[in-house]
Each structure stands twice: as C-alpha cells, then as structure tokens.
Short mmCIF file of C-alpha atoms in Angstrom, two decimals:
data_model
loop_
_atom_site.label_atom_id
_atom_site.label_comp_id
_atom_site.label_asym_id
_atom_site.label_seq_id
_atom_site.Cartn_x
_atom_site.Cartn_y
_atom_site.Cartn_z
CA UNK A 1 32.22 18.45 -7.61
CA UNK A 2 31.90 17.87 -11.33
CA UNK A 3 29.70 16.18 -13.87
CA UNK A 4 31.56 12.94 -13.12
CA UNK A 5 31.07 13.05 -9.35
CA UNK A 6 29.72 9.66 -8.17
CA UNK A 7 26.11 9.76 -6.88
CA UNK A 8 27.19 8.72 -3.36
CA UNK A 9 29.64 11.63 -3.11
CA UNK A 10 26.98 14.02 -4.38
CA UNK A 11 24.60 12.70 -1.74
CA UNK A 12 27.22 13.04 1.01
CA UNK A 13 27.62 16.68 0.00
CA UNK A 14 24.00 17.19 1.05
CA UNK A 15 24.98 16.18 4.59
CA UNK A 16 27.53 19.00 4.89
CA UNK A 17 26.66 22.35 6.43
CA UNK A 18 26.35 23.84 2.95
CA UNK A 19 24.05 21.06 1.79
CA UNK A 20 21.91 21.32 4.91
CA UNK A 21 21.56 25.06 4.43
CA UNK A 22 20.37 24.49 0.86
CA UNK A 23 17.84 21.86 1.97
CA UNK A 24 16.53 24.22 4.62
CA UNK A 25 16.11 26.99 2.06
CA UNK A 26 14.27 24.65 -0.30
CA UNK A 27 11.90 23.06 2.22
CA UNK A 28 8.80 24.79 0.85
CA UNK A 29 9.94 24.89 -2.76
CA UNK A 30 7.14 25.64 -5.19
CA UNK A 31 7.61 23.36 -8.23
CA UNK A 32 6.59 26.25 -10.45
CA UNK A 33 9.47 28.33 -9.07
CA UNK A 34 12.09 25.58 -9.33
CA UNK A 35 14.01 27.08 -12.26
CA UNK A 36 14.13 30.52 -10.64
CA UNK A 37 15.36 29.03 -7.38
CA UNK A 38 18.03 26.98 -9.14
CA UNK A 39 19.33 29.99 -11.04
CA UNK A 40 19.53 32.08 -7.87
CA UNK A 41 21.20 29.42 -5.73
CA UNK A 42 23.81 28.54 -8.36
CA UNK A 43 25.31 31.99 -7.96
CA UNK A 44 26.66 30.98 -4.53
CA UNK A 45 26.74 27.17 -4.60
CA UNK A 46 28.04 24.44 -6.95
CA UNK A 47 25.52 23.67 -9.64
CA UNK A 48 25.63 19.93 -8.95
CA UNK A 49 24.92 20.44 -5.26
CA UNK A 50 22.03 22.77 -6.04
CA UNK A 51 20.55 20.19 -8.42
CA UNK A 52 20.91 17.47 -5.78
CA UNK A 53 19.28 19.66 -3.13
CA UNK A 54 16.36 20.55 -5.40
CA UNK A 55 15.89 16.89 -6.28
CA UNK A 56 15.92 15.95 -2.59
CA UNK A 57 13.42 18.72 -1.76
CA UNK A 58 11.12 17.36 -4.44
CA UNK A 59 11.44 13.81 -3.09
CA UNK A 60 10.71 14.95 0.46
CA UNK A 61 7.51 16.61 -0.69
CA UNK A 62 6.42 13.36 -2.34
CA UNK A 63 7.45 11.29 0.68
CA UNK A 64 5.33 13.31 3.12
CA UNK A 65 2.26 11.31 2.07
CA UNK A 66 3.92 8.05 3.12
CA UNK A 67 6.03 9.11 6.08
CA UNK A 68 4.29 12.21 7.39
CA UNK A 69 5.84 15.66 7.10
CA UNK A 70 7.60 15.49 10.48
CA UNK A 71 9.77 12.56 9.35
CA UNK A 72 9.85 13.15 5.60
CA UNK A 73 11.47 16.59 5.89
CA UNK A 74 14.26 15.15 8.04
CA UNK A 75 14.83 12.08 5.89
CA UNK A 76 16.58 11.47 2.58
CA UNK A 77 15.33 9.58 -0.44
CA UNK A 78 16.04 8.23 -3.88
CA UNK A 79 13.33 8.25 -6.57
CA UNK A 80 12.91 4.48 -6.29
CA UNK A 81 13.06 4.74 -2.52
CA UNK A 82 10.06 7.04 -2.35
CA UNK A 83 8.04 4.90 -4.72
CA UNK A 84 8.84 1.53 -3.17
CA UNK A 85 9.17 2.36 0.54
CA UNK A 86 6.55 0.95 2.87
CA UNK A 87 4.00 3.47 4.10
CA UNK A 88 4.87 4.42 7.69
CA UNK A 89 1.55 3.17 9.11
CA UNK A 90 2.05 -0.23 7.49
CA UNK A 91 5.69 -0.46 8.60
CA UNK A 92 4.68 0.42 12.17
CA UNK A 93 2.02 -2.31 12.17
CA UNK A 94 4.52 -4.90 11.00
CA UNK A 95 7.14 -3.72 13.50
CA UNK A 96 4.62 -4.05 16.33
CA UNK A 97 3.87 -7.62 15.25
CA UNK A 98 7.58 -8.47 15.24
CA UNK A 99 8.04 -6.90 18.68
CA UNK A 100 5.04 -8.83 20.03
CA UNK A 101 6.61 -12.04 18.72
CA UNK A 102 9.68 -11.31 20.81
CA UNK A 103 12.01 -10.23 18.01
CA UNK A 104 15.04 -8.38 19.37
CA UNK A 105 17.60 -8.74 16.56
CA UNK A 106 16.28 -8.63 13.01
CA UNK A 107 17.93 -8.76 9.59
CA UNK A 108 16.16 -6.40 7.16
CA UNK A 109 17.17 -7.76 3.76
CA UNK A 110 16.67 -5.40 0.79
CA UNK A 111 16.17 -2.51 3.22
CA UNK A 112 15.89 0.29 0.66
CA UNK A 113 16.02 3.76 2.22
CA UNK A 114 15.23 2.26 5.62
CA UNK A 115 11.52 2.85 6.15
CA UNK A 116 10.92 -0.55 7.75
CA UNK A 117 14.19 -0.43 9.69
CA UNK A 118 13.10 2.88 11.22
CA UNK A 119 9.74 1.45 12.33
CA UNK A 120 11.43 -1.64 13.76
CA UNK A 121 14.00 0.39 15.68
CA UNK A 122 11.23 2.55 17.10
CA UNK A 123 9.56 -0.64 18.29
CA UNK A 124 12.74 -1.54 20.18
CA UNK A 125 14.18 -4.03 17.68
CA UNK A 126 17.89 -3.92 16.79
CA UNK A 127 18.21 -4.04 12.99
CA UNK A 128 20.83 -5.14 10.49
CA UNK A 129 19.72 -3.32 7.31
CA UNK A 130 21.17 -4.75 4.09
CA UNK A 131 21.10 -3.46 0.52
CA UNK A 132 23.54 -3.86 -2.35
CA UNK A 133 23.28 -0.28 -3.67
CA UNK A 134 25.97 2.01 -2.17
CA UNK A 135 23.75 5.06 -2.69
CA UNK A 136 20.73 3.41 -1.07
CA UNK A 137 22.86 2.32 1.89
CA UNK A 138 24.19 5.86 2.30
CA UNK A 139 20.62 7.18 2.31
CA UNK A 140 19.46 4.53 4.83
CA UNK A 141 22.42 5.31 7.09
CA UNK A 142 21.66 9.04 6.93
CA UNK A 143 18.01 8.39 7.75
CA UNK A 144 18.89 6.36 10.83
CA UNK A 145 21.12 9.18 12.03
CA UNK A 146 18.61 11.92 11.19
CA UNK A 147 15.92 10.23 13.27
CA UNK A 148 18.21 9.41 16.20
CA UNK A 149 18.18 5.66 15.58
CA UNK A 150 21.78 5.03 14.48
CA UNK A 151 22.55 2.99 17.59
CA UNK A 152 19.79 0.52 16.72
CA UNK A 153 20.29 0.32 12.95
CA UNK A 154 23.45 -1.06 11.34
CA UNK A 155 23.48 -0.54 7.57
CA UNK A 156 25.54 -2.98 5.54
CA UNK A 157 26.16 -2.74 1.79
CA UNK A 158 26.13 -6.33 0.55
CA UNK A 159 24.29 -8.91 -1.52
CA UNK A 160 21.61 -10.36 0.72
CA UNK A 161 22.61 -13.87 -0.38
CA UNK A 162 25.99 -13.32 1.31
CA UNK A 163 24.53 -12.25 4.67
CA UNK A 164 24.70 -14.71 7.55
CA UNK A 165 21.53 -14.27 9.61
CA UNK A 166 22.78 -16.48 12.44
CA UNK A 167 22.36 -14.63 15.71
CA UNK A 168 19.18 -12.94 14.52
CA UNK A 169 15.81 -14.10 15.78
CA UNK A 170 13.86 -12.59 12.89
CA UNK A 171 14.19 -11.73 9.21
CA UNK A 172 12.26 -9.31 7.03
CA UNK A 173 12.65 -9.49 3.25
CA UNK A 174 11.23 -6.93 0.86
CA UNK A 175 12.21 -8.26 -2.59
CA UNK A 176 12.40 -5.82 -5.48
CA UNK A 177 9.43 -6.26 -7.76
CA UNK A 178 11.03 -4.41 -10.63
CA UNK A 179 13.91 -5.52 -12.85
CA UNK A 180 17.12 -5.25 -10.83
CA UNK A 181 20.01 -7.25 -9.44
CA UNK A 182 19.64 -9.46 -6.38
CA UNK A 183 19.55 -7.78 -3.02
CA UNK A 184 19.50 -4.22 -4.28
CA UNK A 185 17.33 -1.29 -5.12
CA UNK A 186 16.04 -0.73 -8.62
CA UNK A 187 17.50 1.89 -10.87
CA UNK A 188 15.49 1.69 -14.04
CA UNK A 189 11.81 1.70 -13.10
CA UNK A 190 11.11 -0.74 -15.91
CA UNK A 191 7.72 -1.94 -14.72
CA UNK A 192 6.46 -4.21 -12.00
CA UNK A 193 7.15 -7.93 -11.89
CA UNK A 194 4.22 -10.19 -11.07
CA UNK A 195 5.89 -13.61 -11.07
CA UNK A 196 7.15 -14.18 -7.49
CA UNK A 197 10.11 -16.15 -8.84
CA UNK A 198 11.14 -13.08 -10.86
CA UNK A 199 11.40 -10.98 -7.70
CA UNK A 200 14.91 -9.97 -6.70
CA UNK A 201 15.73 -12.06 -4.76
CA UNK A 202 13.24 -14.74 -5.91
CA UNK A 203 10.45 -15.66 -3.52
CA UNK A 204 11.85 -19.19 -3.15
CA UNK A 205 15.17 -17.78 -1.88
CA UNK A 206 13.35 -15.48 0.53
CA UNK A 207 11.29 -18.40 1.85
CA UNK A 208 14.49 -20.30 2.54
CA UNK A 209 15.90 -17.34 4.45
CA UNK A 210 12.64 -17.06 6.40
CA UNK A 211 12.70 -20.68 7.49
CA UNK A 212 16.22 -20.29 8.92
CA UNK A 213 15.08 -18.08 11.82
CA UNK A 214 12.31 -18.30 14.43
CA UNK A 215 10.16 -15.57 12.88
CA UNK A 216 10.10 -13.90 9.49
CA UNK A 217 7.98 -11.77 7.20
CA UNK A 218 8.24 -11.53 3.42
CA UNK A 219 6.62 -8.60 1.66
CA UNK A 220 4.92 -9.61 -1.59
CA UNK A 221 2.55 -8.02 -4.08
CA UNK A 222 -1.13 -8.01 -3.01
CA UNK A 223 -1.97 -10.02 -6.11
CA UNK A 224 0.24 -12.96 -5.10
CA UNK A 225 -1.48 -16.18 -6.21
CA UNK A 226 -2.82 -18.09 -3.21
CA UNK A 227 -1.35 -21.27 -4.67
CA UNK A 228 2.13 -19.69 -4.45
CA UNK A 229 1.82 -19.26 -0.67
CA UNK A 230 3.70 -21.98 1.28
CA UNK A 231 1.61 -24.13 3.59
CA UNK A 232 3.72 -23.17 6.59
CA UNK A 233 3.14 -19.45 6.05
CA UNK A 234 0.46 -17.12 7.33
CA UNK A 235 -0.63 -14.67 4.64
CA UNK A 236 -1.72 -11.19 5.68
CA UNK A 237 -3.19 -8.61 3.32
CA UNK A 238 -2.99 -5.03 4.57
CA UNK A 239 -5.05 -2.02 3.50
CA UNK A 240 -4.57 1.55 4.65
CA UNK A 241 -7.40 4.02 4.32
CA UNK A 242 -9.26 1.55 2.16
CA UNK A 243 -6.42 0.97 -0.33
CA UNK A 244 -4.70 -2.42 -0.38
CA UNK A 245 -0.99 -1.75 0.10
CA UNK A 246 0.71 -5.12 0.34
CA UNK A 247 0.63 -8.74 1.32
CA UNK A 248 3.01 -10.28 3.85
CA UNK A 249 3.94 -13.93 4.31
CA UNK A 250 4.64 -14.64 7.98
CA UNK A 251 6.65 -17.61 9.20
CA UNK A 252 6.64 -18.86 12.77
CA UNK A 253 3.14 -17.51 13.49
CA UNK A 254 -0.02 -19.31 12.27
CA UNK A 255 0.71 -21.71 9.39
CA UNK A 256 -2.00 -21.72 6.75
CA UNK A 257 -3.91 -18.76 8.19
CA UNK A 258 -5.30 -16.03 5.94
CA UNK A 259 -5.69 -12.59 7.50
CA UNK A 260 -6.94 -9.16 6.43
CA UNK A 261 -5.73 -6.15 8.42
CA UNK A 262 -7.27 -2.72 8.00
CA UNK A 263 -5.28 0.36 8.92
CA UNK A 264 -5.20 2.86 10.48
CA UNK A 265 -7.79 1.32 12.84
CA UNK A 266 -5.98 -2.00 13.11
CA UNK A 267 -9.00 -4.32 12.77
CA UNK A 268 -7.74 -7.76 11.76
CA UNK A 269 -9.85 -10.64 10.46
CA UNK A 270 -8.54 -14.20 10.32
CA UNK A 271 -10.36 -16.61 8.07
CA UNK A 272 -12.24 -19.60 9.44
CA UNK A 273 -12.09 -21.60 6.21
CA UNK A 274 -15.76 -21.02 5.40
CA UNK A 275 -17.28 -22.06 2.07
CA UNK A 276 -18.65 -19.34 -0.18
CA UNK A 277 -22.13 -18.28 0.94
CA UNK A 278 -25.08 -19.08 -1.26
CA UNK A 279 -26.30 -16.21 -3.46
CA UNK A 280 -29.74 -14.75 -2.93
CA UNK A 281 -31.97 -11.76 -3.66
CA UNK A 282 -30.74 -8.25 -2.95
CA UNK A 283 -31.89 -7.13 0.47
CA UNK A 284 -32.14 -3.69 2.02
CA UNK A 285 -28.41 -3.49 2.75
CA UNK A 286 -25.37 -3.99 0.53
CA UNK A 287 -21.89 -4.55 1.96
CA UNK A 288 -18.76 -3.71 0.00
CA UNK A 289 -15.89 -5.68 1.59
CA UNK A 290 -12.55 -3.97 2.06
CA UNK A 291 -10.01 -4.80 -0.64
CA UNK A 292 -7.79 -6.64 1.84
CA UNK A 293 -10.75 -8.87 2.75
CA UNK A 294 -11.33 -9.67 -0.91
CA UNK A 295 -7.64 -10.38 -1.60
CA UNK A 296 -7.51 -12.68 1.43
CA UNK A 297 -10.60 -14.56 0.18
CA UNK A 298 -12.50 -13.73 3.36
CA UNK A 299 -15.75 -12.46 1.85
CA UNK A 300 -17.52 -15.52 3.30
CA UNK A 301 -16.31 -14.56 6.79
CA UNK A 302 -17.77 -11.06 6.39
CA UNK A 303 -21.04 -12.51 5.08
CA UNK A 304 -21.30 -14.71 8.16
CA UNK A 305 -20.70 -11.72 10.46
CA UNK A 306 -23.52 -9.69 8.92
CA UNK A 307 -25.89 -12.59 8.28
CA UNK A 308 -25.61 -11.99 4.56
CA UNK A 309 -25.46 -13.67 1.20
CA UNK A 310 -23.85 -12.95 -2.16
CA UNK A 311 -25.77 -11.10 -4.86
CA UNK A 312 -24.05 -13.30 -7.45
CA UNK A 313 -21.72 -16.31 -7.13
CA UNK A 314 -18.94 -14.41 -8.94
CA UNK A 315 -19.32 -10.95 -7.34
CA UNK A 316 -17.81 -9.85 -4.00
CA UNK A 317 -20.85 -7.87 -2.85
CA UNK A 318 -22.73 -9.13 0.19
CA UNK A 319 -26.37 -8.32 0.81
CA UNK A 320 -28.47 -8.64 3.97
CA UNK A 321 -31.87 -7.68 5.35
CA UNK A 322 -30.50 -6.17 8.56
CA UNK A 323 -27.73 -3.62 9.16
CA UNK A 324 -24.85 -5.09 11.14
CA UNK A 325 -21.93 -2.64 11.40
CA UNK A 326 -18.54 -4.18 10.65
CA UNK A 327 -15.12 -2.62 10.09
CA UNK A 328 -14.47 -5.08 7.26
CA UNK A 329 -17.05 -3.73 4.81
CA UNK A 330 -18.77 -0.48 3.92
CA UNK A 331 -22.56 -0.69 4.18
CA UNK A 332 -25.09 0.95 1.83
CA UNK A 333 -28.86 1.17 2.06
CA UNK A 334 -30.32 0.07 -1.27
CA UNK A 335 -33.46 1.79 -2.51
CA UNK A 336 -33.69 0.42 -6.07
CA UNK A 337 -32.66 -2.79 -7.82
CA UNK A 338 -33.02 -2.40 -11.58
CA UNK A 339 -31.94 -4.17 -14.76
CA UNK A 340 -29.07 -2.32 -16.40
CA UNK A 341 -30.54 0.47 -18.51
CA UNK A 342 -28.82 3.83 -18.85
CA UNK A 343 -31.90 5.66 -20.09
CA UNK A 344 -33.94 4.46 -17.15
CA UNK A 345 -31.15 5.44 -14.74
CA UNK A 346 -30.87 8.89 -16.29
CA UNK A 347 -34.61 9.47 -15.94
CA UNK A 348 -34.63 8.29 -12.32
CA UNK A 349 -31.71 10.51 -11.35
CA UNK A 350 -33.33 13.51 -13.03
CA UNK A 351 -36.60 12.82 -11.23
CA UNK A 352 -34.81 12.70 -7.86
CA UNK A 353 -32.59 15.70 -8.70
CA UNK A 354 -29.38 13.76 -8.09
CA UNK A 355 -26.34 15.86 -8.93
CA UNK A 356 -23.73 14.18 -6.75
CA UNK A 357 -23.37 10.67 -8.10
CA UNK A 358 -20.92 8.07 -6.80
CA UNK A 359 -20.45 5.21 -9.24
CA UNK A 360 -19.07 1.84 -8.18
CA UNK A 361 -18.65 -1.19 -10.38
CA UNK A 362 -17.89 -4.85 -10.03
CA UNK A 363 -18.51 -7.26 -12.88
CA UNK A 364 -19.61 -4.55 -15.32
CA UNK A 365 -17.77 -3.38 -18.46
CA UNK A 366 -19.13 0.16 -18.10
CA UNK A 367 -16.69 2.62 -16.49
CA UNK A 368 -17.81 5.25 -13.95
CA UNK A 369 -16.59 8.02 -16.26
CA UNK A 370 -18.58 6.64 -19.17
CA UNK A 371 -21.74 6.40 -17.07
CA UNK A 372 -21.46 9.96 -15.73
CA UNK A 373 -21.10 11.35 -19.24
CA UNK A 374 -24.26 9.57 -20.33
CA UNK A 375 -26.52 10.37 -17.36
CA UNK A 376 -25.23 13.92 -16.70
CA UNK A 377 -26.40 14.17 -13.08
CA UNK A 378 -27.79 17.56 -12.00
CA UNK A 379 -29.32 18.66 -8.73
CA UNK A 380 -28.64 18.96 -5.00
CA UNK A 381 -29.34 15.36 -3.98
CA UNK A 382 -26.74 12.58 -3.86
CA UNK A 383 -26.80 8.85 -4.59
CA UNK A 384 -24.57 5.84 -5.13
CA UNK A 385 -25.08 3.51 -8.04
CA UNK A 386 -23.55 0.05 -8.26
CA UNK A 387 -23.02 -1.39 -11.72
CA UNK A 388 -22.83 -5.13 -11.20
CA UNK A 389 -24.50 -8.49 -11.77
CA UNK A 390 -27.34 -9.96 -9.76
CA UNK A 391 -27.89 -13.69 -10.31
CA UNK A 392 -25.92 -13.38 -13.53
CA UNK A 393 -27.92 -10.44 -14.97
CA UNK A 394 -26.39 -6.96 -15.54
CA UNK A 395 -27.98 -4.76 -12.90
CA UNK A 396 -28.01 -1.34 -11.26
CA UNK A 397 -28.34 -0.97 -7.50
CA UNK A 398 -29.10 2.52 -6.25
CA UNK A 399 -28.73 3.70 -2.68
CA UNK A 400 -26.59 5.66 -0.25
CA UNK A 401 -24.02 4.96 2.48
CA UNK A 402 -25.45 3.68 5.73
CA UNK A 403 -25.85 6.46 8.26
CA UNK A 404 -23.90 6.04 11.51
CA UNK A 405 -25.98 4.79 14.42
CA UNK A 406 -27.11 7.51 16.80
#
C-alpha cells in the first residue's frame, strides 16, 4: 500500500485478517488518544491501513446512533454514508410496509452503504442494490456479508438510469440531495439541495422509475413542497423520537393521501382532508403537534381528535378545554396566558421560584437562549413557557407537561 493506493483497495485491506485485527483493537478508541494509538500501531502495520482503520473506527462510533451498536460495530461506512444513511428504525418501518404490500424483489436505486437494503432483506425481500460509486458498492457488499444477508442482497455498481427494473415488483429510490453525479454517493459535502429537480437523480426521473413497477417509494426531504407531490402518490412524513427524519412518496398505495408516522411507537395518522379549524381563546390545555403532523398538514386532524381549536390562524398550536391524550401531539396544562413582556415573565418566574425553564417558540422572533439570559431562572420549581401569537398578538403561555393518567 502507498499514498497512491485507490480507496477501494484500501477499504478491501480492512477486510483482511490484519485489517480485522486492527478494527478489533480500535473498537473503543478514545478520540483523545487517537494520535497515540496511531503512532503505536504504525510500528507493526502499514501507515495507510492504520489510518483507514482509525477512520473506520471513528465512523462506527458515529453510526451507532443510527444503526445501534450491535450492527454499527460490524458494519462499514464512508463519511457520506454515515451522514446520509437512513436511521435503522425508519428503514425497518419502510421495509415492513414494502413486505406488507407483497414486495419480494426490489431494486434499491442509490443504495449508499446499504442501510435500507439491510432492513429490506431482514424483512424477507430480495434486493438489487445499485450505486455508481465503486467504494460505496464495496462497503454495501461488505455490510451485507457482515450481517449474514449476502444471499438476499446483490450489489451492482452502475448508473441507476442504466438499470432495468423489469422482473422487480418494487423500487426504492433515495436520491442524493447534495451535489453529485447521477446514481451515486456524494463526495464533496457541498450543502443540501432543496429543489427536487436538482436531486441526483432528479425527482421527475425517480417518479418515472416508480411508475414502472407495482409499488415504489421515493425518499425526499421533509420540506418537499406539497405542490411538487404527484397526484398519484401517497406522501408520508416520518418522525423518530420527535424529530422529523424524512418524507417518502409511495406509489401503488393510496393516491393523494397524506400520512404522518411517528416512530418508534408506529402511530400513523392519515389525513381526512379537513379544513383548518377556527381559532379561539386559549383553553386549559395546549397541544404541540408532532413535526411529522405539521409537515403533513394534518394539524386539523389532530384538532378534531382532541376537540380543539387553533390559538392563531397562522400558528400550529392547538388548544382545548379538556385533556384528550393523543400520540400525535404533546399536551401541556396552561396556567397563565399573558401578553409578551419579559419583565413581567421574569417577575413571575422569580415569584414561583422557577429554576428549570423549558422555552418553546412558534411565531416569535425571540430565541430560547435570548429569553433565558434575560429572565435568569433560579429555584427548584420547573415550568414551560411558549413564546407565540394568540389571535395575532405576541403572547406568553406558561404551564407544564400534562401528567400521565393514573
């Protein structure tokens, strides 16, 4: 190995006995001790291999949050692969949907390091995984082997536009949303792309590929404009642990439907096409809809479920007089509704000895950090303050999370 060794050959060296021994020794590498470890290991191993092993150990540590430690420390990654791979819980949800639709042979176009292919294979789906990057394909192939799924996952290095999906009953496309060539992984990390037609491949191409098979799913950014969604597609926004992770356009399922799915619990809300609820006065309870619900434009559906109304026509907070538990929104009991006034808030918090202050905002220019600096909460009590608008007026709502029943 030398300074001119191609990246794929360097990666393959990690799969040798020597490379595996290095990865085993570096499993619990402390980033602060990286230089010391590199110096020690280079006495007995090629410097390039040591650097590759340290880089892989670092990537595995980062990947544990997405894939779980049990898988991450057996898998292999590229820097882009860690950043762009689907979180395992989300990939498993999508794979289960494909399996329930009867998918048995699926083409995974723009497969990256194989996160979705792994979830699909575990759901019993045979996968053709395609990417144009030789290094990414080598990593995906190694991951399939490492997890015992090589018989179900065929990795092909090709441009996705050249792949014939005939014989497959499903397609999954995860276009690159950073500057790159068609059908491949990114290499520059030059910033996200928000125009769906600037994806690689473009969304229009992916839609064409989706319509050529019985069932398909296209992964898009959560902020995809609703007007860019084809009429024959179902759009699903997915959150995991309260954070919106992605949107998926499904073909061959429920044309025109809008859905919000919340993981890890799996609650899924399909919109009924309701008009926005009328605004009204703030009641005893405030509901903060999950981000996936908001992205899917299903706040009206949540309001109907809890018998609520909006606090402002432009704000996605729902208020109600009764507490109706729902998985699609977090509920708070409101004790005070006040015009926005930092001095008044500071005095009230001091009077109630509030030292643990959670600040939420929607429709307010004031940041939580700015507010905390100005009110300087002190004391043993806790409270939540919402900086928002009520009937168009800047307001402060003070309360605390609803206590579980029983």
